[in-house]
Coordinates of C-alpha atoms in Angstrom, one line a residue:
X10 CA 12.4 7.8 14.9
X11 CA 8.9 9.4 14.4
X12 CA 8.3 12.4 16.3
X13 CA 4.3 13.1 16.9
X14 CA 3.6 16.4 16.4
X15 CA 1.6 18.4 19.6
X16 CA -1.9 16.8 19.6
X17 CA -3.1 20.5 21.1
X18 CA -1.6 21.9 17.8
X19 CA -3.5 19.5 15.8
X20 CA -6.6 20.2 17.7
X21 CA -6.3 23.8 16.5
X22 CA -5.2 23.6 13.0
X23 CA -8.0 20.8 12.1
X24 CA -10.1 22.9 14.2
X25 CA -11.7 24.6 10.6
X26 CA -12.9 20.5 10.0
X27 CA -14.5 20.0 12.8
X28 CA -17.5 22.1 11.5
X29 CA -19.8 21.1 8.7
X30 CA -18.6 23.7 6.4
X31 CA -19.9 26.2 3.9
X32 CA -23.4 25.1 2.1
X33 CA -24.1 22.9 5.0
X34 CA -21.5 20.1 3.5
X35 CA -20.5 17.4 6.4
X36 CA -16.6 17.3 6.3
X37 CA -14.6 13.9 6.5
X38 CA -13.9 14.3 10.3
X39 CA -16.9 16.6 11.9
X40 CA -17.1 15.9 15.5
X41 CA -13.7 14.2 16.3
X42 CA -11.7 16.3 18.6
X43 CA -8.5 15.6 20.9
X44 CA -6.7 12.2 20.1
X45 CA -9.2 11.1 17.8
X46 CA -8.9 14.1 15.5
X47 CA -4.9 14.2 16.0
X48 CA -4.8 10.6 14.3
X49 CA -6.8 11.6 11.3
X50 CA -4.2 13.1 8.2
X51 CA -5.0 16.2 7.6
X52 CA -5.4 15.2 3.9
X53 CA -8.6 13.5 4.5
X54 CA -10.1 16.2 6.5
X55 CA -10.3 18.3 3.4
X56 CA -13.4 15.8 1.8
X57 CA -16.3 15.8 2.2
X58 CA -18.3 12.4 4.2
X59 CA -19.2 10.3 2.1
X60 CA -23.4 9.8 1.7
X61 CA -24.9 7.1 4.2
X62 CA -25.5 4.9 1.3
X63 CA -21.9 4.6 0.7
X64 CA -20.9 3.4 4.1
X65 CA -23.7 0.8 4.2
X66 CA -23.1 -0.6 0.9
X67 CA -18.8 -1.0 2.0
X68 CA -20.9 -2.9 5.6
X69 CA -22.7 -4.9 3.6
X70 CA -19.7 -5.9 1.4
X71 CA -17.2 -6.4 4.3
X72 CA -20.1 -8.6 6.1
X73 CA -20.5 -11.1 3.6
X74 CA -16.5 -11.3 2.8
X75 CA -16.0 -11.8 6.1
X76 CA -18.9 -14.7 6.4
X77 CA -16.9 -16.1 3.4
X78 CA -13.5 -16.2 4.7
X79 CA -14.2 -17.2 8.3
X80 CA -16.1 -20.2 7.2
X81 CA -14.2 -20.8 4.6
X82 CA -10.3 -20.8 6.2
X83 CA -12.1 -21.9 9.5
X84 CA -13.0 -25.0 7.5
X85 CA -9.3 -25.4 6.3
X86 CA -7.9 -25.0 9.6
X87 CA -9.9 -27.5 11.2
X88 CA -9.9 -29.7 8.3
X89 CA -6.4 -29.5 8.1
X90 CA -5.2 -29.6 11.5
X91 CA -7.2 -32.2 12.4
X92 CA -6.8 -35.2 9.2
X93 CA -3.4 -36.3 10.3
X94 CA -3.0 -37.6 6.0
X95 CA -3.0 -33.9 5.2
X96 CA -0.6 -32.8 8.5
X97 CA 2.1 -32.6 5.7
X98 CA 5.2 -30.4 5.8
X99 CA 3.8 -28.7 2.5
X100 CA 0.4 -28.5 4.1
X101 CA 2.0 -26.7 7.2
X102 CA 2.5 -24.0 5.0
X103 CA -1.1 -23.6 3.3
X104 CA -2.3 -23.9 7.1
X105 CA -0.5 -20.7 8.0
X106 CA -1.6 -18.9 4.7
X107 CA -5.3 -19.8 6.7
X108 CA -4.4 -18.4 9.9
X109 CA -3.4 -15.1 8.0
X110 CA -6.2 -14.8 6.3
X111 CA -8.6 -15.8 9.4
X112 CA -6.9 -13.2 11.1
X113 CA -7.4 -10.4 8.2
X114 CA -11.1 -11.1 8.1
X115 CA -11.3 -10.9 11.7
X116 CA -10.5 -7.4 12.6
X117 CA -13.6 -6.8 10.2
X118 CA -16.2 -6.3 12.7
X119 CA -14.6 -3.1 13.4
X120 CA -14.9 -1.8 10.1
X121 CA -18.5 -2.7 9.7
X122 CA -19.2 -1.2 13.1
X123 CA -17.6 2.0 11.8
X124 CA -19.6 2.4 9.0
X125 CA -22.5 1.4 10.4
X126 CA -21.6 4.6 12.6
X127 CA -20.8 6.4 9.9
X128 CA -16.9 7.2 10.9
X129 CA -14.1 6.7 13.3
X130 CA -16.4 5.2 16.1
X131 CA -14.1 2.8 17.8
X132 CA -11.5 5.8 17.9
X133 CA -7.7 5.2 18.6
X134 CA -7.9 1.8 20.1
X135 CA -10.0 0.8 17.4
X136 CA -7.9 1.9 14.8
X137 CA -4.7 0.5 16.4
X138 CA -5.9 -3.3 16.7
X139 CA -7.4 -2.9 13.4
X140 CA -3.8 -2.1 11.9
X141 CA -2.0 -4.1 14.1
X142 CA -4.1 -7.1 13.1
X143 CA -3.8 -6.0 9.3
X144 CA 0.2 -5.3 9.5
X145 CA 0.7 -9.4 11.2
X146 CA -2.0 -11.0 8.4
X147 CA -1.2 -9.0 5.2
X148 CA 3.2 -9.3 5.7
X149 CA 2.4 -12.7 6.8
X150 CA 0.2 -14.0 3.9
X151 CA 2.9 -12.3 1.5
X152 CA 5.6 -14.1 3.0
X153 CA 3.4 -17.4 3.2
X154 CA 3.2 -16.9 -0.4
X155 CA 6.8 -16.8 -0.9
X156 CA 7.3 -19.8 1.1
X157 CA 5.3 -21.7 -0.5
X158 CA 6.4 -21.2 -3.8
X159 CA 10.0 -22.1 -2.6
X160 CA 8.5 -25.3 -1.5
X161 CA 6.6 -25.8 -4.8
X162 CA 9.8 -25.1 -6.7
X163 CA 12.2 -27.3 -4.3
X164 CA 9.6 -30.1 -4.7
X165 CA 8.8 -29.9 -8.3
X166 CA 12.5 -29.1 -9.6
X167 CA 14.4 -31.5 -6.9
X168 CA 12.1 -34.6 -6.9
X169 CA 14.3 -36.9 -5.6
X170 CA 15.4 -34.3 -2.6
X171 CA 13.8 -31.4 -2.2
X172 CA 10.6 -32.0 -0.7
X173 CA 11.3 -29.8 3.0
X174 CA 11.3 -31.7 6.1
X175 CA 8.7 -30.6 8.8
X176 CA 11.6 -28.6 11.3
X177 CA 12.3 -26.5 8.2
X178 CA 9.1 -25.5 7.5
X179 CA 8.3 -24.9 11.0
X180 CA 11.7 -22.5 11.0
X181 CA 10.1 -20.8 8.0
X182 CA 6.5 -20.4 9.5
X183 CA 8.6 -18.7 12.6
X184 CA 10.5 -17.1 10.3
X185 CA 7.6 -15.3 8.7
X186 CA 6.4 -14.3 11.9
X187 CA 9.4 -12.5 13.3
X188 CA 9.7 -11.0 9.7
X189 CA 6.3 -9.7 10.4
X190 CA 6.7 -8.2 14.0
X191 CA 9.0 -5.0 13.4
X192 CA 6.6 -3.7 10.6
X193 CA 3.5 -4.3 12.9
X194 CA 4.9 -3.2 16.4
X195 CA 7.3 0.0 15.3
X196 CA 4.1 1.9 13.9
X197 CA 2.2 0.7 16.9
X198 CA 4.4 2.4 19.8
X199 CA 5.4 5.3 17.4
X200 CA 8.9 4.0 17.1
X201 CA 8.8 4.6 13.3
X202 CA 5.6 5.2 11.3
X203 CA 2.5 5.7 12.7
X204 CA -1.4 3.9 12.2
X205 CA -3.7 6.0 11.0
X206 CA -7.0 6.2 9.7
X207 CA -7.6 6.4 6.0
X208 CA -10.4 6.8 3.6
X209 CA -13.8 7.0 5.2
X210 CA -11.9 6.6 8.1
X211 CA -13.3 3.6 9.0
X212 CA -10.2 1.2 8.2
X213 CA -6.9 1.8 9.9
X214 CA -3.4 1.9 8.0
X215 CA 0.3 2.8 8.4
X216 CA 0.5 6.9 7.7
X217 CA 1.6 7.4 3.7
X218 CA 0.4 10.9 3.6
X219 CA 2.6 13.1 6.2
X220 CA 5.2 14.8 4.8
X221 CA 8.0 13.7 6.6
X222 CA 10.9 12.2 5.3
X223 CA 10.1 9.5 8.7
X224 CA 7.1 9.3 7.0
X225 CA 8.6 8.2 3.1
X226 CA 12.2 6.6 4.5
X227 CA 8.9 4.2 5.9
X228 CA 7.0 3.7 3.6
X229 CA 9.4 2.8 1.1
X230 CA 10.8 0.5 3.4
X231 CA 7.6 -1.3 4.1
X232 CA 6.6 -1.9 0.0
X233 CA 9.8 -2.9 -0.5
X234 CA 10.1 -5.8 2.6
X235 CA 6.4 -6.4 2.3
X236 CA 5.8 -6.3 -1.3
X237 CA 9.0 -6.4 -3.5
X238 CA 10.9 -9.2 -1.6
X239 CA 7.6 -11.9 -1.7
X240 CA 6.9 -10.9 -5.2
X241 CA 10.5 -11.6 -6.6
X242 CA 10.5 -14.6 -5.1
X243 CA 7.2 -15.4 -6.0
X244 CA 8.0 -14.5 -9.5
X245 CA 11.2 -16.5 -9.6
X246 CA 10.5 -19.8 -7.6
X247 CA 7.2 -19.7 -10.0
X248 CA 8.7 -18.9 -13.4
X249 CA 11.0 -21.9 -12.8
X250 CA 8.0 -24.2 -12.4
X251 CA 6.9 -23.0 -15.5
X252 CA 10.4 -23.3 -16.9
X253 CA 10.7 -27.0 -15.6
X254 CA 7.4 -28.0 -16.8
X255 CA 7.9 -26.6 -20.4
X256 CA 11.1 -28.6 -20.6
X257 CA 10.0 -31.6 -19.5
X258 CA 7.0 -31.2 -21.9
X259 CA 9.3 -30.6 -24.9
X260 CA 11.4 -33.9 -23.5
X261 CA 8.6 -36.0 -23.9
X262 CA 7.4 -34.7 -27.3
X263 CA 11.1 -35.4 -28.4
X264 CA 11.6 -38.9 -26.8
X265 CA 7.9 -39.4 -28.2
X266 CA 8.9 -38.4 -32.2
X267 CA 12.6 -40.5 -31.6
X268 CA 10.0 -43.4 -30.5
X269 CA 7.9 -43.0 -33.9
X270 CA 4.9 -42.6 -31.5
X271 CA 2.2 -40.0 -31.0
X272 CA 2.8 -39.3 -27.3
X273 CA 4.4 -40.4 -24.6
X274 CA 1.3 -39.8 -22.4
X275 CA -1.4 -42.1 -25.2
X276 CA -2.2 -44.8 -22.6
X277 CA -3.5 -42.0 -20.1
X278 CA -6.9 -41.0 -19.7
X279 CA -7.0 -38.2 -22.3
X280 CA -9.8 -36.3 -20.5
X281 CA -7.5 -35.6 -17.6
X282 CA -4.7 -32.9 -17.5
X283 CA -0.9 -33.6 -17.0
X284 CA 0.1 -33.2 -13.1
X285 CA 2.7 -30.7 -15.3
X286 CA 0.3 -28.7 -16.8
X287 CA -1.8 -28.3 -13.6
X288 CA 1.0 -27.0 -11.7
X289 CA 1.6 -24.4 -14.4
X290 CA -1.5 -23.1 -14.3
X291 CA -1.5 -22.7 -10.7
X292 CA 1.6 -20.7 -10.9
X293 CA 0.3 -18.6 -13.2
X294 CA -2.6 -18.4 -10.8
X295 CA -0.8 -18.2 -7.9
X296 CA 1.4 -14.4 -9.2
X297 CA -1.3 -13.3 -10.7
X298 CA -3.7 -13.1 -7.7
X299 CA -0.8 -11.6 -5.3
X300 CA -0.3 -8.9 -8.2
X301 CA -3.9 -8.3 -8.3
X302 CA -4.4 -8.0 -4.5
X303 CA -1.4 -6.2 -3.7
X304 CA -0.3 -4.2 -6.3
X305 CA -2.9 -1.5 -6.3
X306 CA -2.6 -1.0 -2.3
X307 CA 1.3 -0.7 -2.9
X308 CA 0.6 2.0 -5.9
X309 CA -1.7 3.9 -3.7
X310 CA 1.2 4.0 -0.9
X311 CA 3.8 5.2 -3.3
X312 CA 1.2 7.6 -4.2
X313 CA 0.9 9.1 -0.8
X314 CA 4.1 9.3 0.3
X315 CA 5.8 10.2 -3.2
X316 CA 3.4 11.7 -5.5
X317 CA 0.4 13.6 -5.8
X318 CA -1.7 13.1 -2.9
X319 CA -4.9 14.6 -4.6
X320 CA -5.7 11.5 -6.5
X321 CA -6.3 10.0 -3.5
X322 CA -9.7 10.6 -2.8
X323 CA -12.0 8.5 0.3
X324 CA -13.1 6.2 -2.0
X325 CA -10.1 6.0 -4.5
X326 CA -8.4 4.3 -1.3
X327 CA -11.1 2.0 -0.3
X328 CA -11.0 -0.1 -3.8
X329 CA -6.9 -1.7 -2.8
X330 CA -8.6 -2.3 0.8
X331 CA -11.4 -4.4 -1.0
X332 CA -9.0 -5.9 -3.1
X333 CA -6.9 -7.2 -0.9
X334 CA -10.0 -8.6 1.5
X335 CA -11.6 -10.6 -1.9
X336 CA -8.4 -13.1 -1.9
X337 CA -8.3 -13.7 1.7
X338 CA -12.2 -14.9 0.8
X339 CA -11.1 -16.4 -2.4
X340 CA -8.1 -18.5 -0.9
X341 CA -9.9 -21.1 1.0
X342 CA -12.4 -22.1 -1.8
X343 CA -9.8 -22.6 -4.3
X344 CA -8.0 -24.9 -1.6
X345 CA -11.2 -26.7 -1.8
X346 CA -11.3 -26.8 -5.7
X347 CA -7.5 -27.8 -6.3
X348 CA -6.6 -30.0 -3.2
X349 CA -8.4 -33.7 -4.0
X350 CA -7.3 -34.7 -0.6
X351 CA -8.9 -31.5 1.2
X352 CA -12.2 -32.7 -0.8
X353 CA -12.6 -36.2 0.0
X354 CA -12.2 -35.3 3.8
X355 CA -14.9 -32.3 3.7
X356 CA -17.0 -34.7 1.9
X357 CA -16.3 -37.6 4.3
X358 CA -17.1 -35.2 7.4
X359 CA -19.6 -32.9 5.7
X360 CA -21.8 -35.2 3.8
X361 CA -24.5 -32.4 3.2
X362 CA -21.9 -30.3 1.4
X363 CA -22.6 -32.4 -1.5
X364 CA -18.9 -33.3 -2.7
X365 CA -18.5 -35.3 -5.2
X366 CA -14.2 -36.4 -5.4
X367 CA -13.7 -39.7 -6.6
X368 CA -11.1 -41.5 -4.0
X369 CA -8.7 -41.3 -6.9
X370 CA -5.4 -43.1 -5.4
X371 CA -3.5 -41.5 -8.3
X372 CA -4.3 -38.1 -7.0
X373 CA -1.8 -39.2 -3.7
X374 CA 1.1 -38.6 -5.7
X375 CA 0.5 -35.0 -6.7
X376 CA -1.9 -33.7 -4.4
X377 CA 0.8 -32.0 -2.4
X378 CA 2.6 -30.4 -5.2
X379 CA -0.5 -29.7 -7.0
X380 CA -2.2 -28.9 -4.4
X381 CA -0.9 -26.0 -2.8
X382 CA -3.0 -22.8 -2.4
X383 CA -2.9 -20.4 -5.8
X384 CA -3.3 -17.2 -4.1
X385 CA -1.7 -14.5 -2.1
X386 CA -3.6 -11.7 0.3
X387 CA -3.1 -7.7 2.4
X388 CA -3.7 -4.0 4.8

C-alpha cells in the first residue's frame, strides 16, 4: 500500500543536506548518501547535528537504562520461570510483560553505538532490527498491560470464578503476539508504512512525517490499535477495581456502624494496609505509568502525521523515546517491591541482595492479585 518514492530522486533532492551548510553548520544527515540518505525524512535533514555532548549524554543514559532493565527483567524471568510456586496463570502474564521489556532494552546497543558515532552508523539494517524489535516489545507490553488488567479485574470482581485457567492465558499471551505481527512486519517489507530514522537519527521508528495519506491512514491506525484499545481497557478493567474496592469498603463501614463497632477490620494488625486498598493503588499506578510512557510518543505521532511538523525538533522527539525506555527499567523493580512471593525467592537464592520479606503465609492469599506488575511500556 506504500509506494517508495525513487531512491535516485531522493539522492538528488537531499542532495543540498549532504553538505555542511552555510557558516560551517553540520546538517542532521551530512555524509549519508544512496539508501542511507533515502530512509532519512526529509524533515530532519533541515536541523542542524546536534553537539557531541548531546549524543554522549543520550549513550550514557541509554547505557545505564539498559544495565537496569536487563538485570532487572532478566532476574524476573529466571526467577519466575524457574520457582514452580510463582509458575501461576496470573504470573504467565507478568512473565511476558518481562520478555517485552527484555526485548525493548535489547535493541539498545544499537542506539548507543549510533551515538557514540554520532549518527545513522548501523544504516538501514540497523535501523530495521531496531524498529522491528521496538514495534514486537512496545504493542506487546501494551497489550500485556491490558491483559493483565482483565485478569486483575476477573480475579478481584469474580472471586469465586474468575481467576483464568493456564490454556487461557497462554491463548492470550499468543494472542498478543499475533496482534503484534502485522504492525511490526507491514512497515518492515514496505507493505504499509515504512521504518525510519528519527531525531538524531540514531533510534529507528515507523514514518509519521511523509505526507502521504499511506503515511496518516497508518499512523492513525497504529495509535489507535496500539494505544487507544490497551488504554480503554486498561482504564475500564482498572476503574472497576477501584469501583469494587470502594464498595466493598463502604460495605464494611456499614455492616461495622449496624454492628455498633468501630471497624470491621479492629482485630487486624493496624499498621498493615487492606489487600483492598493495595490493589487500588496499584491500579491507579498501574494507568498512570502506561499514560505517562505512552502518551507523549502517541502525541508526537499525531503531531507528525496531522499537525505541525515544526514542533518537532531532534531533541523534542527523543524525550517520548526516553520515556517510554524509563518504565521498561522501572517495571521489574516494582515487581520486586509489590510481589512478597518474588522477594522471598530472590532473597532465598540471592542472599547478598540483602532482602528482608518476612515468610508471611498471609501474603499467599493476595500475592497474586496484589501482586501483579503496576506498569505499562513502548517505540
Amino acid at each position: 500500500m506504500y509506494n517508495q518514492t525513487d531512491k535516485s530522486y531522493y539522492a538528488a533532492h537531499f542532495a543540498p543536506y549532504k553538505s555542511s551548510g552555510s557558516g560551517g553548520i553540520v546538517m542532521l544527515g551530512a555524509g549519508l548518501t544512496g539508501e542511507d540518505l533515502a530512509a532519512v525524512p526529509e524533515h530532519w535533514l533541515s536541523f542542524p547535528a546536534p553537539p557531541t555532548s548531546a549524543h554522549t549524554a543520550l549513550a550514557l543514559l541509554y547505557t545505564f537504562f539498559t544495565a537496569a532493565s536487563l538485570l532487572g527483567n532478566g532476574l524476573v524471568i529466571f526467577i519466575f520461570s524457574t520457582t514452580k510456586s510463582l509458575r501461576t496463570s496470573s504470573n504467565l502474564l507478568i512473565l511476558q510483560l518481562s520478555i517485552c521489556d527484555f526485548i525493548m532494552m535489547a535493541k539498545a546497543p544499537i542506539f548507543i553505538y549510533n551515538s557514540a558515532m554520532r549518527g545513522f552508523a548501523t544504516g538501514t539494517i540497523g535501523c530495521q532490527i531496531f524498529a522491528v524489535m521496538g514495534a514486537y516489545s512496545g504493542i506487546g507490553a501494551s497489550m500485556t498491560n491490558a491483559c493483565i488488567a482483565y485478569d486483575r479485574h476477573s480475579t478481584i470482581t469474580r472471586p469465586l470464578d474468575g481467576r483464568l485457567s493456564r490454556g487461557k492465558v497462554l491463548l492470550m499471551i499468543a494472542f498478543v503476539w499475533i496482534y503484534s505481527t502485522p504492525w511490526a512486519l507491514l512497515p518492515l517489507f514496505n507493505i504499509w508504512g515504512r521504518f525510519v530514522p528519527e531525531g538524531y537519527l540514531t533510534s529507528c521508528t515507523f514514518d509519521y512525517l511523509t505526507n502521504t495519506f499511506d503515511t496518516k491512514l497508518f499512523v492513525a491506525c497504529i495509535f489507535t490499535c496500539s494505544y487507544v484499545f490497551p488504554m480503554s481497557m486498561i482504564i475500564y478493567f482498572y476503574s472497576g477495581i477501584v469501583k469494587q474496592v470502594f464498595a466493598h469498603e463502604a460495605a464494611l463501614r456499614e455492616q461495622a456502624k449496624k454492628m455498633n463497632v468501630e471497624s470491621l477490620r479492629s482485630n487486624q494488625n493496624t499498621a498493615a494496609e487492606s489487600a483492598e486498598i493495595r490493589i487500588a493503588k496499584a491500579a491507579l499506578t498501574v494507568c498512570f505509568l502506561f499514560v505517562a510512557s505512552w502518551t507523549p510518543y502517541g502525541v508526537m505521532a499525531l503531531i507528525g502525521a496531522f499537525g505541525d511538523q515544526q514542533l518537532l525538533t531532534p531533541g523534542v522527539t527523543m524525550i517520548p523515546a526516553v520515556a517510554c525506555k524509563t518504565v521498561a527499567c522501572i517495571d521489574p523493580w516494582v515487581y520486586a517491591i509489590s510481589h512478597p512471593k518474588y522477594r522471598q525467592e530472590l532473597q532465598r537464592r540471592m542472599p547478598w541482595l540483602q532482602i528482608r520479606e518476612p515468610d508471611d503465609t498471609a501474603s499467599t492469599a493476595t500475592s497474586n492479585t496484589v501482586g501483579g506488575p503496576p506498569s505499562a511500556t513502548p517505540a
